[in-house]
Tab-separated table of N, CA and C in Angstrom:
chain	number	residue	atom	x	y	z
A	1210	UNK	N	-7.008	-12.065	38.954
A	1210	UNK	CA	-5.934	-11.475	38.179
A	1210	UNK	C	-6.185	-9.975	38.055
A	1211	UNK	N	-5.190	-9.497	38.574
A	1211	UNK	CA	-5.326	-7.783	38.598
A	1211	UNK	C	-4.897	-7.333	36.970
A	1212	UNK	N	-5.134	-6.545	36.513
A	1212	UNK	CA	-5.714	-5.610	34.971
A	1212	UNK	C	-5.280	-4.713	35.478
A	1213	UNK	N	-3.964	-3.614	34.688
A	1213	UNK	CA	-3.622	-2.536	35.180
A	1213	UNK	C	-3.726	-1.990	33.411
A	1214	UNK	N	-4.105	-0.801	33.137
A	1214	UNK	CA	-4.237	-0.046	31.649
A	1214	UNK	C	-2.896	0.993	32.203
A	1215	UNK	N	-2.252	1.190	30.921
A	1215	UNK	CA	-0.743	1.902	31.112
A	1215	UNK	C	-0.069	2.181	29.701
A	1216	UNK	N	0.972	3.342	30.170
A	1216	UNK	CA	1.294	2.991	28.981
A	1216	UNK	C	2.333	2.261	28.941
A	1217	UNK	N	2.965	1.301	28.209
A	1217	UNK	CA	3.896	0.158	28.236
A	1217	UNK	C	5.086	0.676	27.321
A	1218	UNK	N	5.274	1.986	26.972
A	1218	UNK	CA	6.171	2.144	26.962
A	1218	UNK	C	6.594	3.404	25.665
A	1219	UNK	N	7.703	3.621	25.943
A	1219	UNK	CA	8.233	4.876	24.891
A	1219	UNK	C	9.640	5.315	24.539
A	1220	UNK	N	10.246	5.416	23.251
A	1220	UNK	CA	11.177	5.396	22.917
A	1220	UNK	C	11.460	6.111	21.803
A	1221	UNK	N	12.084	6.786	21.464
A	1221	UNK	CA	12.988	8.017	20.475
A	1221	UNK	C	14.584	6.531	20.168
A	1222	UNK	N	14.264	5.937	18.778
A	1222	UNK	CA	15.460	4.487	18.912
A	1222	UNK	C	16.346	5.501	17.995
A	1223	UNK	N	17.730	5.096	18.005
A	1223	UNK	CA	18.855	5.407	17.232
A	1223	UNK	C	17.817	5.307	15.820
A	1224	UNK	N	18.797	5.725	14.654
A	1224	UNK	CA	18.767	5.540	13.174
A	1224	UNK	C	19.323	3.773	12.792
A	1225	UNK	N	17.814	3.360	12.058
A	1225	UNK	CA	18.579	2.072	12.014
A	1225	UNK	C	19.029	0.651	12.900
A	1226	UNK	N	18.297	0.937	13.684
A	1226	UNK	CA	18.552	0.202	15.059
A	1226	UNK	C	17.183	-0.315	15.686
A	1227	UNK	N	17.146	-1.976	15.611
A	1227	UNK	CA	15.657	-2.501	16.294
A	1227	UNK	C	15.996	-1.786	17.271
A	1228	UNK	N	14.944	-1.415	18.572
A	1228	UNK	CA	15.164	-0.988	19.767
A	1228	UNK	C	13.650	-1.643	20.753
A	1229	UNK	N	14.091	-2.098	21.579
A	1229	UNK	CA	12.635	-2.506	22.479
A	1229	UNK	C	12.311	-1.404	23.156
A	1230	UNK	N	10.520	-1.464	22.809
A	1230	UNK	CA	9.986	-0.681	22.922
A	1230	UNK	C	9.025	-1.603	24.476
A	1231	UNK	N	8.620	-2.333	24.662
A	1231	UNK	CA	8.185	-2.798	25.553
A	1231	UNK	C	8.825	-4.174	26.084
A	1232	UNK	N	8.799	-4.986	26.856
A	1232	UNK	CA	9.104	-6.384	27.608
A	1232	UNK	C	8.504	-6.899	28.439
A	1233	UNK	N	7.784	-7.419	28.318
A	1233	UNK	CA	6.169	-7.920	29.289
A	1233	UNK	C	7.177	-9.040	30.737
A	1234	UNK	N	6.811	-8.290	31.369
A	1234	UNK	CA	7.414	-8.340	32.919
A	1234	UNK	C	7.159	-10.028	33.201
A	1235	UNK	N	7.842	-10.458	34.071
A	1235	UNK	CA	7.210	-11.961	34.249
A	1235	UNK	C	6.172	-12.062	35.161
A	1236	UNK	N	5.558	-13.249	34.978
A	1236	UNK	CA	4.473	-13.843	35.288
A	1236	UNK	C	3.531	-12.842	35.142
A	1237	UNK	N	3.402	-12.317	33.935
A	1237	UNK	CA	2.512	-11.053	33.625
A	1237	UNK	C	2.314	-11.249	31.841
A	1238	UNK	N	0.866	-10.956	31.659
A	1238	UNK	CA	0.535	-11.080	30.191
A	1238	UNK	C	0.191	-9.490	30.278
A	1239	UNK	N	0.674	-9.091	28.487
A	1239	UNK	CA	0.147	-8.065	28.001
A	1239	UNK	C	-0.804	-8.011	26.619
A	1240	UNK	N	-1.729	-7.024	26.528
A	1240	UNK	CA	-2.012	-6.322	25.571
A	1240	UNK	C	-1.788	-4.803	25.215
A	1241	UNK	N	-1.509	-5.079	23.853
A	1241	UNK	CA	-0.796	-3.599	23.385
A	1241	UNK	C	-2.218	-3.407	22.485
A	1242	UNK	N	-2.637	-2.552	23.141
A	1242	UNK	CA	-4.030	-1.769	22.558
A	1242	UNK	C	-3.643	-0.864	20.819
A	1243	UNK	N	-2.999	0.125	21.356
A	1243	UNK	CA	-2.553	0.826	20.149
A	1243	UNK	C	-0.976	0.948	20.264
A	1244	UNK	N	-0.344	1.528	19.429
A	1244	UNK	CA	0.972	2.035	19.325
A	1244	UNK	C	1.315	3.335	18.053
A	1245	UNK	N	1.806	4.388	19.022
A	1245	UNK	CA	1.719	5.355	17.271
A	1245	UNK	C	3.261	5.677	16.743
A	1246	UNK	N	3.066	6.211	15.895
A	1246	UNK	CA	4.451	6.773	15.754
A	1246	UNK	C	4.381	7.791	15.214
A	1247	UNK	N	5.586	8.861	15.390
A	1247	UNK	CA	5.563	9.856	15.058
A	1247	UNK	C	6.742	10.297	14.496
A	1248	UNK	N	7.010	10.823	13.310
A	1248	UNK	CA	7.873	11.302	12.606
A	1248	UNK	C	8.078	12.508	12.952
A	1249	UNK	N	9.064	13.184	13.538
A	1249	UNK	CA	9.206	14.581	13.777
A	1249	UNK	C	10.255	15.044	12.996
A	1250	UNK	N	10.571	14.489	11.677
A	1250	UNK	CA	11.897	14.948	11.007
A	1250	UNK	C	10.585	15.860	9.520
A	1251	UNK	N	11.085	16.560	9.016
A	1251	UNK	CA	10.652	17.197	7.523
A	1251	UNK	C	11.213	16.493	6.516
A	1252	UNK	N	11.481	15.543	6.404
A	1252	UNK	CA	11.290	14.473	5.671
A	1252	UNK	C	10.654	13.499	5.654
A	1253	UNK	N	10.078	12.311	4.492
A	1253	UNK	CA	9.723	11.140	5.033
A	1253	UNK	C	10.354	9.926	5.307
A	1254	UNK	N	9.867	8.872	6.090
A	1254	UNK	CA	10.778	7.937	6.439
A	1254	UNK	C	10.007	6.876	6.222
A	1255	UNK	N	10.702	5.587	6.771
A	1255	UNK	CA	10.007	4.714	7.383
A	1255	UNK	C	10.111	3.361	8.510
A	1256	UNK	N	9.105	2.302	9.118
A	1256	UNK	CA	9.620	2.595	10.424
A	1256	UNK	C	8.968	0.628	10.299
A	1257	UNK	N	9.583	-0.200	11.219
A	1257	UNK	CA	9.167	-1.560	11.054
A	1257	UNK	C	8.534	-1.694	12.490
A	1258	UNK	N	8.052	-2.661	12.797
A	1258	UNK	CA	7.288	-3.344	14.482
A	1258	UNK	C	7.377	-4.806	14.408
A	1259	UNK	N	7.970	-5.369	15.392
A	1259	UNK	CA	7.821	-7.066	15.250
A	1259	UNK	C	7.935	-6.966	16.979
A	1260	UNK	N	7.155	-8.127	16.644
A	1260	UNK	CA	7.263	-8.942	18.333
A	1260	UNK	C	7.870	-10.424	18.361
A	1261	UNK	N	8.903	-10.431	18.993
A	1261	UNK	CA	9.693	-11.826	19.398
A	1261	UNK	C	9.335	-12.284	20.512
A	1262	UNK	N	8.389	-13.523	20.276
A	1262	UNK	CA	8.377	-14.252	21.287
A	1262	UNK	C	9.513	-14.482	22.070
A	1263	UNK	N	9.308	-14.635	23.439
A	1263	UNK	CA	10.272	-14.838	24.734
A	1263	UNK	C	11.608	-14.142	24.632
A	1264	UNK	N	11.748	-13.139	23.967
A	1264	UNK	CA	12.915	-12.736	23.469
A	1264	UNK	C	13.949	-13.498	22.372
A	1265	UNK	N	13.140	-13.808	21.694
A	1265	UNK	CA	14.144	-14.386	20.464
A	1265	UNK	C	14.785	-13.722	19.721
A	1266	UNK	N	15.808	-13.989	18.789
A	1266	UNK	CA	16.486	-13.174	18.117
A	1266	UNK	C	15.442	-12.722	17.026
A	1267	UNK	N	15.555	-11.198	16.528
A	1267	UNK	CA	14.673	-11.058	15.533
A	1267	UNK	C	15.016	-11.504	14.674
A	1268	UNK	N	13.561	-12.049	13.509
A	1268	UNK	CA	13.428	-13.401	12.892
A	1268	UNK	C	12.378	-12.679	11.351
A	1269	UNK	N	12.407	-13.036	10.480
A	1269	UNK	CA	11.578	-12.110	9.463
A	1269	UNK	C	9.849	-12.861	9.932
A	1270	UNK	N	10.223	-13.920	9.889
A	1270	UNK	CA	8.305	-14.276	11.155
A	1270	UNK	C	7.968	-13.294	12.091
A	1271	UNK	N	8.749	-12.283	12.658
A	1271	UNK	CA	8.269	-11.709	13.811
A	1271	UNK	C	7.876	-10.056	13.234
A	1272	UNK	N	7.920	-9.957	11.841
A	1272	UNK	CA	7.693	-8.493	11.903
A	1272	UNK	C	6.287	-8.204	11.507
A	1273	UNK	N	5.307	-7.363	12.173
A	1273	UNK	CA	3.864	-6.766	11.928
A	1273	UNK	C	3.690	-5.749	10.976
A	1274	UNK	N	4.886	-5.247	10.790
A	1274	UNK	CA	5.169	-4.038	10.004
A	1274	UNK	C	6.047	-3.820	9.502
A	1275	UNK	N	5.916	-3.716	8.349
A	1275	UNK	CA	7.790	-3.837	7.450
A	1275	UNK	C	7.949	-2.442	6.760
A	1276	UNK	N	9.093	-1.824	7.022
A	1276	UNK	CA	9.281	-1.074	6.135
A	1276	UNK	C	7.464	-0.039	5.859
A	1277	UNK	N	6.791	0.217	6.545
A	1277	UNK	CA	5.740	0.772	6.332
A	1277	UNK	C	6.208	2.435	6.420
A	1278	UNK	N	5.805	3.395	5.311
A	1278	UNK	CA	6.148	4.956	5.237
A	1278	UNK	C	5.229	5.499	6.101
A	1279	UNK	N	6.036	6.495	6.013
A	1279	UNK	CA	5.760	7.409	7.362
A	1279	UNK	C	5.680	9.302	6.148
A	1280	UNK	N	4.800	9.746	6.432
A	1280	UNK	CA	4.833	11.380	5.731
A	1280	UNK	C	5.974	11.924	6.465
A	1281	UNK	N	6.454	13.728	5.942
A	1281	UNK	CA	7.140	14.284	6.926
A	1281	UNK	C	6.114	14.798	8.206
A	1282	UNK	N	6.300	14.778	9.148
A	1282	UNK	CA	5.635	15.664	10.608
A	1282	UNK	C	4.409	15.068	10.824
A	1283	UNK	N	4.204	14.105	10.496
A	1283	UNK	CA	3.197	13.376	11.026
A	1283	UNK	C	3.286	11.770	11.950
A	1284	UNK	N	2.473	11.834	12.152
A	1284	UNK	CA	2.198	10.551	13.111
A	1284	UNK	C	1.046	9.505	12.701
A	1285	UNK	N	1.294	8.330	12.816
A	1285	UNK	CA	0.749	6.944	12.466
A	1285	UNK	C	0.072	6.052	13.577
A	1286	UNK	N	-1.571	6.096	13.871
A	1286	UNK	CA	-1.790	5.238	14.980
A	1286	UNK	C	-2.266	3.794	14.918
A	1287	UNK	N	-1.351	2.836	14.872
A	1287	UNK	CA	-2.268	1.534	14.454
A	1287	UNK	C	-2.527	1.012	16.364
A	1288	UNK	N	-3.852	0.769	15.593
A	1288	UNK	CA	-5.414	0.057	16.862
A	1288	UNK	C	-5.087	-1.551	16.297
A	1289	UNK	N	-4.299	-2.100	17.437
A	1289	UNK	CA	-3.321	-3.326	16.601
A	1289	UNK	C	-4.091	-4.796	17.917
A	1290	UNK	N	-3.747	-4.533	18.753
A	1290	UNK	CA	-4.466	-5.587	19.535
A	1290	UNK	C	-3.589	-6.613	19.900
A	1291	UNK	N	-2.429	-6.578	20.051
A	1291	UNK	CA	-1.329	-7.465	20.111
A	1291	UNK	C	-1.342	-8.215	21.669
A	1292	UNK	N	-1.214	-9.379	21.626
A	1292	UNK	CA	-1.178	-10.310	22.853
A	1292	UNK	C	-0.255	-10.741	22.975
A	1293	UNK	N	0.448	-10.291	24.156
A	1293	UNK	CA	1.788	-10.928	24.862
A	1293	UNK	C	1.878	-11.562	26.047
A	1294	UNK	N	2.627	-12.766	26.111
A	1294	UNK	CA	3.126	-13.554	26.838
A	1294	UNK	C	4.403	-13.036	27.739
A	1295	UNK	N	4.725	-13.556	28.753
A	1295	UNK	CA	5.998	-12.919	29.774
A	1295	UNK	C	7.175	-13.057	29.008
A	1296	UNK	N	8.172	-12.242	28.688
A	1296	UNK	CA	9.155	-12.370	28.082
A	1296	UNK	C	9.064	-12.088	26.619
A	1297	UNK	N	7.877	-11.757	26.494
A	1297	UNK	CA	7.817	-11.370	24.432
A	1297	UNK	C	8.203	-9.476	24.332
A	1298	UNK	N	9.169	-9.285	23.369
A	1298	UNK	CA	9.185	-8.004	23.473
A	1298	UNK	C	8.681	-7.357	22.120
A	1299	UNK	N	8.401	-6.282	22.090
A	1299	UNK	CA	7.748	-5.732	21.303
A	1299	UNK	C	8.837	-4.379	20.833
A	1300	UNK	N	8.938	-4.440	19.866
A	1300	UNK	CA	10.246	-3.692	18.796
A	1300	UNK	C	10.131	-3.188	17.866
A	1301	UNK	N	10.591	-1.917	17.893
A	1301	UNK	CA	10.643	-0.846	16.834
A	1301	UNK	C	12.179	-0.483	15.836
A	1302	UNK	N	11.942	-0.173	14.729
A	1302	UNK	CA	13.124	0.045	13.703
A	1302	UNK	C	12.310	1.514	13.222
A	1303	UNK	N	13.306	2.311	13.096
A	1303	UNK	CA	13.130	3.550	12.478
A	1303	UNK	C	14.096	3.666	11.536
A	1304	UNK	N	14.034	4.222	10.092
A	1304	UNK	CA	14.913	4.864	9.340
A	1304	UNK	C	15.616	6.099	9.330
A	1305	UNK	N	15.267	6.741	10.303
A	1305	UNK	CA	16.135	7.706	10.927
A	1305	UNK	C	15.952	8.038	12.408
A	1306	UNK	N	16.761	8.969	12.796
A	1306	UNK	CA	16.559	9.207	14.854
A	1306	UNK	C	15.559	10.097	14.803
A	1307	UNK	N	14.844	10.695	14.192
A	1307	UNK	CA	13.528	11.991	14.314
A	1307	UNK	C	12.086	10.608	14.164
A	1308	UNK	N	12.414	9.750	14.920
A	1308	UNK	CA	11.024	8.690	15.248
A	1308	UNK	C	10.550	9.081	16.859
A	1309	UNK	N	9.363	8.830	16.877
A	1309	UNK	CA	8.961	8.349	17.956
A	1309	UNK	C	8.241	7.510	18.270
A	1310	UNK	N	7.995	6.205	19.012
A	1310	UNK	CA	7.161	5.012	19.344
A	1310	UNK	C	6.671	5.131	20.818
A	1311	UNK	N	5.199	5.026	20.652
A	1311	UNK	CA	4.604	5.028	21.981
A	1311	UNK	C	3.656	3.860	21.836
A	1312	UNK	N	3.317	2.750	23.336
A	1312	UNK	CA	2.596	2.005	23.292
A	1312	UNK	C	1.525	1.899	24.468
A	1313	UNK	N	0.557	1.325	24.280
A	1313	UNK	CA	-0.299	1.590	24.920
A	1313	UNK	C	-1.112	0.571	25.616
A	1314	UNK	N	-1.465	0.191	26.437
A	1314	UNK	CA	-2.230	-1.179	26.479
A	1314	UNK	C	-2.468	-1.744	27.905
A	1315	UNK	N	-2.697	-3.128	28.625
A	1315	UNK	CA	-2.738	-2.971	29.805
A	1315	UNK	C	-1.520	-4.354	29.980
A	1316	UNK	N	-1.382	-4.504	31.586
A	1316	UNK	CA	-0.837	-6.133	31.661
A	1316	UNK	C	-1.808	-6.570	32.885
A	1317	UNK	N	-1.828	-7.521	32.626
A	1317	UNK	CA	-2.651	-9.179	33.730
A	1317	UNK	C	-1.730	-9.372	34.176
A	1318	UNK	N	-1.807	-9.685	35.313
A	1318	UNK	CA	-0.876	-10.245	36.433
A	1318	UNK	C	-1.543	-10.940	37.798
């Protein structure tokens, strides 16, 4: 099984809006090493993360992070360790459009 380290993905989501941030390719497992976020607005906000198995509808079981604050102009790195299966996506909610989500990690294949 080939191990590729990458980044799995990146996204600036609307205001208010889950948005997938990653989708683990088929017949391919992932780990999401870290993921940060970054607030680039001068205000503070705040920002949710859930992973839905196989693509399910989001479900309040699927969120890692609820509503967690964010300072103004700073950035948040959680060292999270998340294990995904083919078809699980990994999803971000921001309280406003000045977010940014980056993820990090490798996939098996």
């Amino acid at each position: 099984m080939a191990q590729t380290y990458k980044v799995l993905g990146q996204i600036a989501p609307s205001a208010t809006t889950a948005t997938a941030i990653y989708t683990v390719p088929s017949a391919t497992e992932a780990v999401v090493s870290s993921v940060t976020v970054c607030n680039r607005a001068a205000t503070s906000g705040t920002f949710r993360l859930a992973v839905r198995p196989n693509g399910a509808t989001l479900a309040n079981q699927h969120y890692v992070v609820y509503d967690t604050s964010i300072s103004p102009n700073d950035t948040v790195i959680l060292t999270i360790g998340l294990t995904l299966d083919a078809a699980d996506v990994l999803e971000a909610y921001a309280s406003s459009a000045d977010m940014t989500f980056h993820a990090y990690g490798s996939e098996v294949s």
